[in-house]
mmCIF file of C-alpha atoms in Angstrom:
data_model
loop_
_atom_site.group_PDB
_atom_site.id
_atom_site.type_symbol
_atom_site.label_atom_id
_atom_site.label_comp_id
_atom_site.label_asym_id
_atom_site.label_seq_id
_atom_site.Cartn_x
_atom_site.Cartn_y
_atom_site.Cartn_z
ATOM 1 C CA MET Z 1 -65.288 -5.375 16.832
ATOM 2 C CA GLY Z 2 -68.490 -6.852 18.132
ATOM 3 C CA ILE Z 3 -71.938 -6.616 17.066
ATOM 4 C CA LEU Z 4 -73.119 -2.778 17.327
ATOM 5 C CA TYR Z 5 -76.510 -2.847 16.460
ATOM 6 C CA SER Z 6 -78.878 -5.135 18.173
ATOM 7 C CA LYS Z 7 -82.317 -5.456 19.942
ATOM 8 C CA LEU Z 8 -80.798 -7.702 22.590
ATOM 9 C CA LYS Z 9 -78.361 -5.114 24.349
ATOM 10 C CA MET Z 10 -81.507 -4.362 26.813
ATOM 11 C CA PHE Z 11 -81.412 -7.872 28.004
ATOM 12 C CA HIS Z 12 -77.864 -7.374 29.796
ATOM 13 C CA PHE Z 13 -79.574 -5.204 32.324
ATOM 14 C CA PRO Z 14 -82.066 -7.649 34.033
ATOM 15 C CA GLU Z 15 -82.807 -5.475 37.383
ATOM 16 C CA LYS Z 16 -83.921 -2.822 35.062
ATOM 17 C CA LEU Z 17 -86.196 -5.187 32.945
ATOM 18 C CA ALA Z 18 -87.767 -6.459 36.055
ATOM 19 C CA SER Z 19 -88.273 -2.831 37.492
ATOM 20 C CA LEU Z 20 -90.610 -1.961 34.246
ATOM 21 C CA PRO Z 21 -94.213 -3.338 34.747
ATOM 22 C CA LEU Z 22 -96.453 -1.205 37.043
ATOM 23 C CA GLU Z 23 -97.341 -3.909 39.575
ATOM 24 C CA ASN Z 24 -93.594 -3.451 40.556
ATOM 25 C CA PRO Z 25 -93.453 -0.218 42.721
ATOM 26 C CA GLU Z 26 -89.511 0.100 42.012
ATOM 27 C CA VAL Z 27 -88.506 2.989 39.777
ATOM 28 C CA LEU Z 28 -84.933 2.756 38.709
ATOM 29 C CA PRO Z 29 -83.287 5.341 36.295
ATOM 30 C CA PRO Z 30 -83.291 5.253 32.743
ATOM 31 C CA LEU Z 31 -80.364 3.421 31.257
ATOM 32 C CA HIS Z 32 -79.982 5.584 28.507
ATOM 33 C CA ILE Z 33 -81.013 9.355 27.943
ATOM 34 C CA ARG Z 34 -81.435 11.147 24.448
ATOM 35 C CA ILE Z 35 -80.657 14.877 25.041
ATOM 36 C CA LYS Z 36 -81.622 17.295 22.431
ATOM 37 C CA PRO Z 37 -79.550 20.409 23.594
ATOM 38 C CA THR Z 38 -80.733 22.738 20.799
ATOM 39 C CA ASN Z 39 -83.033 23.078 17.849
ATOM 40 C CA VAL Z 40 -80.651 25.172 16.162
ATOM 41 C CA CYS Z 41 -79.263 23.547 12.710
ATOM 42 C CA ASN Z 42 -76.760 24.735 10.340
ATOM 43 C CA HIS Z 43 -78.228 22.396 7.402
ATOM 44 C CA ASN Z 44 -81.822 22.272 6.031
ATOM 45 C CA CYS Z 45 -82.280 18.827 4.897
ATOM 46 C CA TRP Z 46 -85.585 18.290 2.672
ATOM 47 C CA TYR Z 47 -86.763 15.263 4.404
ATOM 48 C CA CYS Z 48 -85.957 16.450 8.208
ATOM 49 C CA ALA Z 49 -88.756 15.303 10.249
ATOM 50 C CA TYR Z 50 -88.413 18.315 12.464
ATOM 51 C CA ARG Z 51 -88.854 21.055 9.957
ATOM 52 C CA ARG Z 52 -91.853 19.315 7.647
ATOM 53 C CA GLU Z 53 -94.988 20.608 8.570
ATOM 54 C CA ASN Z 54 -96.771 17.188 7.356
ATOM 55 C CA ILE Z 55 -94.925 15.185 9.948
ATOM 56 C CA GLN Z 56 -96.006 14.489 13.490
ATOM 57 C CA LEU Z 57 -92.351 14.509 14.809
ATOM 58 C CA GLY Z 58 -91.293 17.745 15.923
ATOM 59 C CA LYS Z 59 -94.628 19.706 15.507
ATOM 60 C CA ASP Z 60 -94.478 22.052 18.615
ATOM 61 C CA MET Z 61 -90.724 22.577 18.388
ATOM 62 C CA VAL Z 62 -89.311 26.037 18.588
ATOM 63 C CA LEU Z 63 -86.442 26.223 16.178
ATOM 64 C CA ARG Z 64 -84.441 28.715 18.255
ATOM 65 C CA GLU Z 65 -84.674 26.852 21.600
ATOM 66 C CA GLN Z 66 -81.521 25.339 23.591
ATOM 67 C CA ILE Z 67 -81.066 24.228 27.050
ATOM 68 C CA PRO Z 68 -79.528 26.841 29.173
ATOM 69 C CA GLU Z 69 -76.111 26.001 30.367
ATOM 70 C CA ALA Z 70 -77.023 26.085 34.252
ATOM 71 C CA ARG Z 71 -79.945 24.101 33.456
ATOM 72 C CA MET Z 72 -77.767 21.242 31.591
ATOM 73 C CA MET Z 73 -75.183 21.326 34.263
ATOM 74 C CA GLU Z 74 -78.018 20.478 36.703
ATOM 75 C CA LEU Z 75 -79.366 17.899 34.446
ATOM 76 C CA VAL Z 76 -75.888 16.218 34.116
ATOM 77 C CA ASP Z 77 -75.475 16.520 37.820
ATOM 78 C CA ASP Z 78 -78.795 14.425 37.981
ATOM 79 C CA CYS Z 79 -77.578 11.515 35.417
ATOM 80 C CA ILE Z 80 -74.319 11.363 37.660
ATOM 81 C CA ALA Z 81 -76.339 11.040 40.896
ATOM 82 C CA MET Z 82 -78.911 8.636 39.340
ATOM 83 C CA GLY Z 83 -76.481 6.269 37.891
ATOM 84 C CA VAL Z 84 -77.484 6.733 34.039
ATOM 85 C CA LYS Z 85 -75.383 4.694 32.011
ATOM 86 C CA ALA Z 86 -75.057 6.589 28.793
ATOM 87 C CA VAL Z 87 -76.344 10.047 27.043
ATOM 88 C CA THR Z 88 -76.958 10.373 23.426
ATOM 89 C CA PHE Z 89 -77.042 13.970 22.084
ATOM 90 C CA SER Z 90 -79.246 14.394 18.974
ATOM 91 C CA GLY Z 91 -81.488 16.727 17.223
ATOM 92 C CA GLY Z 92 -83.817 19.066 17.186
ATOM 93 C CA GLY Z 93 -81.101 20.620 15.425
ATOM 94 C CA ASP Z 94 -77.375 19.598 15.177
ATOM 95 C CA PRO Z 95 -76.057 19.079 18.621
ATOM 96 C CA LEU Z 96 -72.711 20.468 17.748
ATOM 97 C CA CYS Z 97 -74.156 23.759 17.151
ATOM 98 C CA TYR Z 98 -74.870 23.904 21.118
ATOM 99 C CA PRO Z 99 -72.322 26.213 22.566
ATOM 100 C CA HIS Z 100 -72.120 24.469 25.903
ATOM 101 C CA LEU Z 101 -71.666 20.691 24.557
ATOM 102 C CA ALA Z 102 -67.832 20.471 25.269
ATOM 103 C CA VAL Z 103 -68.246 21.180 28.712
ATOM 104 C CA THR Z 104 -71.451 18.973 29.015
ATOM 105 C CA ALA Z 105 -69.521 16.086 27.317
ATOM 106 C CA ARG Z 106 -66.566 16.399 29.802
ATOM 107 C CA ARG Z 107 -68.645 16.509 32.621
ATOM 108 C CA LEU Z 108 -70.571 13.283 31.817
ATOM 109 C CA THR Z 109 -67.578 11.260 30.688
ATOM 110 C CA ASP Z 110 -65.500 12.431 33.901
ATOM 111 C CA ALA Z 111 -68.113 10.813 35.785
ATOM 112 C CA GLY Z 112 -68.028 7.549 33.947
ATOM 113 C CA ILE Z 113 -71.314 8.116 31.666
ATOM 114 C CA LYS Z 114 -70.836 7.253 28.239
ATOM 115 C CA ILE Z 115 -71.596 9.497 25.385
ATOM 116 C CA ALA Z 116 -72.559 9.595 21.933
ATOM 117 C CA CYS Z 117 -73.699 11.889 19.113
ATOM 118 C CA LEU Z 118 -75.690 11.969 16.074
ATOM 119 C CA THR Z 119 -74.927 14.848 13.863
ATOM 120 C CA ASN Z 120 -74.591 16.127 10.225
ATOM 121 C CA GLY Z 121 -70.647 16.286 10.807
ATOM 122 C CA ALA Z 122 -69.914 19.699 9.654
ATOM 123 C CA LEU Z 123 -68.807 20.877 12.866
ATOM 124 C CA LEU Z 124 -67.015 17.886 13.943
ATOM 125 C CA LYS Z 125 -63.574 19.441 14.410
ATOM 126 C CA GLY Z 126 -61.656 21.310 16.848
ATOM 127 C CA GLU Z 127 -62.232 20.989 20.635
ATOM 128 C CA ILE Z 128 -65.653 19.008 20.406
ATOM 129 C CA ALA Z 129 -63.799 16.395 17.964
ATOM 130 C CA GLU Z 130 -60.945 15.977 20.223
ATOM 131 C CA ILE Z 131 -63.273 15.440 23.139
ATOM 132 C CA PHE Z 132 -65.372 12.683 21.212
ATOM 133 C CA ALA Z 133 -62.209 11.214 19.786
ATOM 134 C CA SER Z 134 -60.780 10.776 23.372
ATOM 135 C CA LYS Z 135 -64.051 10.198 25.541
ATOM 136 C CA GLY Z 136 -66.861 9.456 23.432
ATOM 137 C CA SER Z 137 -68.223 5.936 22.532
ATOM 138 C CA TRP Z 138 -69.393 6.643 19.011
ATOM 139 C CA ILE Z 139 -70.367 9.397 16.566
ATOM 140 C CA ARG Z 140 -72.985 8.744 13.716
ATOM 141 C CA VAL Z 141 -73.258 11.052 10.703
ATOM 142 C CA SER Z 142 -76.210 11.631 8.728
ATOM 143 C CA LEU Z 143 -75.343 11.578 4.819
ATOM 144 C CA ASP Z 144 -77.597 11.354 1.778
ATOM 145 C CA GLY Z 145 -75.400 13.085 -1.212
ATOM 146 C CA TRP Z 146 -73.104 11.327 -2.942
ATOM 147 C CA ASP Z 147 -70.700 14.403 -4.284
ATOM 148 C CA GLY Z 148 -70.901 18.188 -3.596
ATOM 149 C CA GLU Z 149 -73.683 18.870 -5.976
ATOM 150 C CA SER Z 150 -76.172 16.326 -4.448
ATOM 151 C CA TYR Z 151 -75.131 17.093 -0.967
ATOM 152 C CA GLY Z 152 -75.671 20.862 -1.354
ATOM 153 C CA ARG Z 153 -79.086 20.182 -2.841
ATOM 154 C CA TYR Z 154 -80.358 17.926 -0.346
ATOM 155 C CA ARG Z 155 -79.167 20.270 2.741
ATOM 156 C CA GLY Z 156 -79.512 23.583 1.158
ATOM 157 C CA VAL Z 157 -75.739 24.517 1.740
ATOM 158 C CA SER Z 158 -72.807 25.200 -0.767
ATOM 159 C CA ALA Z 159 -71.165 22.341 -3.038
ATOM 160 C CA ASP Z 160 -68.456 22.753 -0.680
ATOM 161 C CA GLU Z 161 -69.770 21.723 2.361
ATOM 162 C CA TYR Z 162 -69.544 18.044 1.104
ATOM 163 C CA ASN Z 163 -65.713 18.040 0.877
ATOM 164 C CA ARG Z 164 -65.553 19.637 4.276
ATOM 165 C CA VAL Z 165 -67.665 16.784 5.979
ATOM 166 C CA MET Z 166 -65.698 14.074 4.547
ATOM 167 C CA SER Z 167 -62.471 15.921 5.615
ATOM 168 C CA ASN Z 168 -63.938 15.962 9.119
ATOM 169 C CA LEU Z 169 -64.830 12.382 8.908
ATOM 170 C CA SER Z 170 -61.303 11.291 7.743
ATOM 171 C CA ALA Z 171 -59.498 13.553 10.343
ATOM 172 C CA PHE Z 172 -61.606 12.118 13.199
ATOM 173 C CA ARG Z 173 -61.184 8.594 11.982
ATOM 174 C CA ARG Z 174 -57.362 9.384 12.229
ATOM 175 C CA SER Z 175 -57.368 10.711 15.473
ATOM 176 C CA SER Z 176 -59.276 8.152 17.516
ATOM 177 C CA GLU Z 177 -59.022 4.551 18.073
ATOM 178 C CA THR Z 178 -61.874 4.543 20.725
ATOM 179 C CA CYS Z 179 -64.671 6.338 19.466
ATOM 180 C CA LEU Z 180 -66.487 4.689 16.849
ATOM 181 C CA LEU Z 181 -67.167 6.612 13.555
ATOM 182 C CA GLY Z 182 -70.413 5.587 11.958
ATOM 183 C CA VAL Z 183 -72.804 6.887 8.956
ATOM 184 C CA VAL Z 184 -76.085 6.732 8.269
ATOM 185 C CA ILE Z 185 -77.340 6.992 4.692
ATOM 186 C CA ILE Z 186 -80.792 8.309 4.425
ATOM 187 C CA VAL Z 187 -82.272 6.752 1.514
ATOM 188 C CA ASP Z 188 -84.569 8.663 -0.781
ATOM 189 C CA ALA Z 189 -85.591 8.316 -4.657
ATOM 190 C CA ASP Z 190 -82.787 10.446 -5.684
ATOM 191 C CA ASN Z 191 -79.668 8.499 -3.919
ATOM 192 C CA ALA Z 192 -81.336 5.047 -4.196
ATOM 193 C CA PRO Z 193 -79.128 3.851 -7.020
ATOM 194 C CA LYS Z 194 -76.232 5.182 -5.276
ATOM 195 C CA VAL Z 195 -76.599 3.097 -2.291
ATOM 196 C CA TYR Z 196 -73.611 0.753 -3.061
ATOM 197 C CA GLU Z 197 -71.154 3.504 -4.159
ATOM 198 C CA MET Z 198 -71.864 5.431 -1.138
ATOM 199 C CA ILE Z 199 -71.015 2.659 1.251
ATOM 200 C CA ARG Z 200 -67.990 1.557 -0.685
ATOM 201 C CA GLN Z 201 -66.749 5.404 -0.378
ATOM 202 C CA PHE Z 202 -67.226 5.440 3.514
ATOM 203 C CA HIS Z 203 -65.617 2.194 3.471
ATOM 204 C CA SER Z 204 -62.512 3.721 1.830
ATOM 205 C CA LEU Z 205 -62.671 6.565 4.346
ATOM 206 C CA GLY Z 206 -62.220 4.287 7.247
ATOM 207 C CA VAL Z 207 -65.715 4.610 8.735
ATOM 208 C CA GLN Z 208 -66.336 1.543 10.984
ATOM 209 C CA SER Z 209 -70.043 1.388 10.329
ATOM 210 C CA VAL Z 210 -72.701 2.302 8.015
ATOM 211 C CA LYS Z 211 -76.557 1.951 8.772
ATOM 212 C CA VAL Z 212 -78.979 2.232 5.734
ATOM 213 C CA ALA Z 213 -82.438 3.600 6.691
ATOM 214 C CA PRO Z 214 -85.296 5.230 4.511
ATOM 215 C CA CYS Z 215 -86.425 9.000 4.650
ATOM 216 C CA PHE Z 216 -90.122 9.454 5.708
ATOM 217 C CA THR Z 217 -92.315 11.609 3.839
ATOM 218 C CA GLY Z 218 -95.654 11.220 6.097
ATOM 219 C CA ASN Z 219 -97.126 9.723 9.394
ATOM 220 C CA HIS Z 220 -98.702 6.583 7.649
ATOM 221 C CA ALA Z 221 -96.980 3.416 6.487
ATOM 222 C CA GLU Z 222 -98.892 3.278 3.529
ATOM 223 C CA GLU Z 223 -97.605 6.381 2.143
ATOM 224 C CA ASN Z 224 -94.029 5.852 3.327
ATOM 225 C CA ASN Z 225 -94.124 2.308 1.448
ATOM 226 C CA ALA Z 226 -95.714 3.751 -1.684
ATOM 227 C CA TYR Z 227 -92.935 6.399 -1.939
ATOM 228 C CA HIS Z 228 -90.224 3.399 -1.294
ATOM 229 C CA ALA Z 229 -91.660 0.952 -3.695
ATOM 230 C CA PRO Z 230 -90.228 2.175 -6.828
ATOM 231 C CA HIS Z 231 -86.739 1.682 -5.675
ATOM 232 C CA PHE Z 232 -87.026 -0.759 -2.638
ATOM 233 C CA ASP Z 233 -85.808 -3.692 -4.703
ATOM 234 C CA LEU Z 234 -82.832 -1.673 -6.165
ATOM 235 C CA VAL Z 235 -81.797 -0.503 -2.687
ATOM 236 C CA LYS Z 236 -82.030 -3.958 -0.974
ATOM 237 C CA GLU Z 237 -79.707 -5.529 -3.463
ATOM 238 C CA GLN Z 238 -77.141 -2.912 -3.420
ATOM 239 C CA ILE Z 239 -77.073 -3.239 0.493
ATOM 240 C CA GLN Z 240 -76.686 -7.021 0.202
ATOM 241 C CA ARG Z 241 -73.815 -6.595 -2.173
ATOM 242 C CA ALA Z 242 -72.212 -4.357 0.039
ATOM 243 C CA ILE Z 243 -72.373 -6.788 2.927
ATOM 244 C CA ALA Z 244 -70.759 -9.429 0.535
ATOM 245 C CA ASP Z 245 -68.043 -7.155 -0.890
ATOM 246 C CA PHE Z 246 -67.294 -5.224 2.167
ATOM 247 C CA SER Z 247 -68.491 -6.521 5.696
ATOM 248 C CA SER Z 248 -65.712 -7.628 8.046
ATOM 249 C CA ASP Z 249 -64.955 -7.270 11.611
ATOM 250 C CA ARG Z 250 -63.796 -3.746 11.079
ATOM 251 C CA PHE Z 251 -66.991 -2.353 9.070
ATOM 252 C CA GLU Z 252 -70.453 -3.201 9.892
ATOM 253 C CA ILE Z 253 -73.236 -2.679 7.412
ATOM 254 C CA PHE Z 254 -76.681 -2.487 9.095
ATOM 255 C CA ASP Z 255 -79.729 -2.787 6.938
ATOM 256 C CA SER Z 256 -82.546 -0.833 8.733
ATOM 257 C CA TYR Z 257 -84.333 0.058 5.539
ATOM 258 C CA TYR Z 258 -87.010 -2.527 5.639
ATOM 259 C CA ALA Z 259 -87.441 -2.580 9.310
ATOM 260 C CA GLN Z 260 -88.144 1.084 9.867
ATOM 261 C CA LEU Z 261 -91.098 0.980 7.009
ATOM 262 C CA CYS Z 262 -92.848 -1.514 9.193
ATOM 263 C CA THR Z 263 -93.320 -0.136 12.590
ATOM 264 C CA PHE Z 264 -96.265 1.800 12.315
ATOM 265 C CA HIS Z 265 -98.998 -0.590 13.862
ATOM 266 C CA LYS Z 266 -98.848 -1.370 17.464
ATOM 267 C CA GLU Z 267 -100.941 -4.223 19.086
ATOM 268 C CA TYR Z 268 -99.629 -3.538 22.657
ATOM 269 C CA ASP Z 269 -100.978 -1.296 25.331
ATOM 270 C CA TRP Z 270 -97.917 -0.021 27.318
ATOM 271 C CA CYS Z 271 -94.313 1.031 26.299
ATOM 272 C CA PRO Z 272 -91.659 -0.400 28.393
ATOM 273 C CA TYR Z 273 -89.114 1.570 26.723
ATOM 274 C CA ILE Z 274 -90.092 4.806 27.963
ATOM 275 C CA GLN Z 275 -88.306 3.690 31.279
ATOM 276 C CA ILE Z 276 -85.408 2.657 29.651
ATOM 277 C CA ASN Z 277 -84.423 5.739 27.133
ATOM 278 C CA PRO Z 278 -86.321 8.726 27.396
ATOM 279 C CA VAL Z 279 -85.875 11.813 25.498
ATOM 280 C CA ILE Z 280 -85.159 15.521 27.155
ATOM 281 C CA GLY Z 281 -85.824 18.336 24.650
ATOM 282 C CA ALA Z 282 -84.226 21.584 24.250
ATOM 283 C CA ASP Z 283 -87.389 22.961 25.388
ATOM 284 C CA LEU Z 284 -86.599 21.379 29.110
ATOM 285 C CA ASN Z 285 -89.659 18.819 28.495
ATOM 286 C CA VAL Z 286 -89.224 15.172 28.956
ATOM 287 C CA TYR Z 287 -90.644 13.010 26.232
ATOM 288 C CA SER Z 288 -91.517 9.406 25.996
ATOM 289 C CA CYS Z 289 -89.317 8.482 23.113
ATOM 290 C CA HIS Z 290 -87.603 10.114 20.035
ATOM 291 C CA ASP Z 291 -90.653 9.549 17.794
ATOM 292 C CA LYS Z 292 -92.762 11.587 20.103
ATOM 293 C CA ALA Z 293 -90.393 14.503 20.731
ATOM 294 C CA TYR Z 294 -91.902 17.983 20.915
ATOM 295 C CA ASN Z 295 -95.521 16.468 20.774
ATOM 296 C CA LEU Z 296 -96.942 18.245 23.588
ATOM 297 C CA ASP Z 297 -100.407 16.530 23.362
ATOM 298 C CA SER Z 298 -99.166 12.884 22.950
ATOM 299 C CA GLY Z 299 -95.552 12.389 24.112
ATOM 300 C CA LEU Z 300 -94.767 14.505 27.187
ATOM 301 C CA LEU Z 301 -94.088 12.805 30.225
ATOM 302 C CA PHE Z 302 -93.208 15.884 32.219
ATOM 303 C CA SER Z 303 -91.334 19.007 32.181
ATOM 304 C CA ILE Z 304 -88.249 19.923 34.075
ATOM 305 C CA GLN Z 305 -88.796 23.992 33.519
ATOM 306 C CA GLU Z 306 -89.403 24.188 37.265
ATOM 307 C CA GLN Z 307 -88.294 21.042 38.861
ATOM 308 C CA ARG Z 308 -85.214 18.621 38.683
ATOM 309 C CA PHE Z 309 -85.043 15.648 36.403
ATOM 310 C CA SER Z 310 -84.324 13.167 39.284
ATOM 311 C CA GLU Z 311 -87.172 14.339 41.296
ATOM 312 C CA ALA Z 312 -89.911 14.136 38.528
ATOM 313 C CA TRP Z 313 -88.628 10.845 37.352
ATOM 314 C CA LEU Z 314 -88.995 9.000 40.691
ATOM 315 C CA HIS Z 315 -92.169 10.704 41.647
ATOM 316 C CA ASN Z 316 -94.999 8.722 39.904
ATOM 317 C CA LYS Z 317 -94.424 5.412 38.022
ATOM 318 C CA GLU Z 318 -98.171 5.647 36.676
ATOM 319 C CA GLN Z 319 -96.614 8.659 34.625
ATOM 320 C CA PHE Z 320 -95.029 6.208 32.345
ATOM 321 C CA PHE Z 321 -98.288 4.302 31.503
ATOM 322 C CA GLY Z 322 -100.504 7.208 30.104
ATOM 323 C CA ILE Z 323 -99.225 6.504 26.581
ATOM 324 C CA ILE Z 324 -101.197 3.583 24.857
ATOM 325 C CA PRO Z 325 -99.129 2.642 21.906
ATOM 326 C CA SER Z 326 -102.155 0.622 20.276
ATOM 327 C CA ARG Z 327 -104.165 4.003 20.276
ATOM 328 C CA GLN Z 328 -101.564 6.647 20.201
ATOM 329 C CA CYS Z 329 -98.518 5.382 18.361
ATOM 330 C CA ASN Z 330 -99.700 4.553 14.896
ATOM 331 C CA HIS Z 331 -96.620 6.267 13.456
ATOM 332 C CA HIS Z 332 -93.030 5.368 13.035
ATOM 333 C CA CYS Z 333 -91.123 3.926 16.080
ATOM 334 C CA VAL Z 334 -87.460 3.061 16.464
ATOM 335 C CA VAL Z 335 -88.218 0.875 19.315
ATOM 336 C CA ASN Z 336 -91.305 -1.164 18.110
ATOM 337 C CA GLU Z 337 -89.437 -4.615 17.959
ATOM 338 C CA LYS Z 338 -87.746 -4.105 21.151
ATOM 339 C CA ASN Z 339 -91.036 -3.421 22.968
ATOM 340 C CA ARG Z 340 -92.492 -6.439 21.682
ATOM 341 C CA MET Z 341 -89.682 -8.373 22.693
ATOM 342 C CA LEU Z 342 -89.708 -6.886 26.153
ATOM 343 C CA ILE Z 343 -93.466 -7.376 26.525
ATOM 344 C CA GLU Z 344 -92.950 -11.024 25.287
ATOM 345 C CA TYR Z 345 -90.097 -11.456 28.056
ATOM 346 C CA LEU Z 346 -92.026 -9.828 31.029
ATOM 347 C CA ASP Z 347 -95.179 -11.798 30.181
ATOM 348 C CA LEU Z 348 -93.543 -15.287 30.210
ATOM 349 C CA ASP Z 349 -94.977 -17.925 32.771
ATOM 350 C CA ARG Z 350 -92.121 -18.389 35.109
ATOM 351 C CA ARG Z 351 -93.395 -21.865 36.031
ATOM 352 C CA HIS Z 352 -92.077 -23.033 32.421
ATOM 353 C CA LEU Z 353 -88.828 -20.795 32.086
ATOM 354 C CA GLU Z 354 -87.037 -24.230 32.489
ATOM 355 C CA PHE Z 355 -88.158 -25.620 29.291
ATOM 356 C CA VAL Z 356 -86.019 -23.711 26.902
#
């Protein structure tokens, strides 16, 4: 198994990268689209940014909204016609709660578009599990509790739900050799002492990838860093011990615990990644990124409620430059480091490229 998590994947698409600057009039399709098909969720995690009033992510989200089936099929057709490479289904809510996910996934994969999904795993069974097991590229399940009692407390569900999710993961792993099964551990003060134990459990279960990431308690770096400071060293020590004990060609541990706490301040004035990986919400609005989804005042690129995605995407390149990160993005950002690398790459003096 090669490296799964890397900021360097984008450099395998040089034509797309060359098209990003405003001075290049060419507009190419996004490489990867994140679709939030529904805002409905069967869990109620305490730290969920989409449901916490003090976090900007999801502030304009309508909880029961979902993409109508006909509009989803139209969007799928646009992705196929444009040449989009991959689609990830995420929340909003839990994508597996979306009633038309199976037909959507089949239609995309039949056309050669790769699919992935972020989910709580409670509904990873039956037809949709079979589709992802045979046709999907990866599934990543968010986890926090380490047993039934803690899991139920985190998510507002019964203690029995934990065993059901573990059973789903085990069954999915047995049924698929091609769709990579991963887990993300969302770290807070309660489970911080349990990180090593959880990684060991997922290793035994046959999970192929574990990502460790922090929960977010607010919009400002200082607030989040202060929350994680008392257990920061403990978590880092456990991650390093787990890497030493379990990491292999068949099991990757990705430490995203520190990086995601340091992505708030931006010193650059345009966001290249908007054109690479936009987000389509259940409200049929297209947003600049995951971290500005359902922010109508600062993250909206355009609406596809009354127009096709393909037409709107290709209509006006200047729409991708209306967001100025140094002024408007002083919040958590999953692509901050990628943007910094891209901007440096695109700003290189070509007269000196040979002096590597």
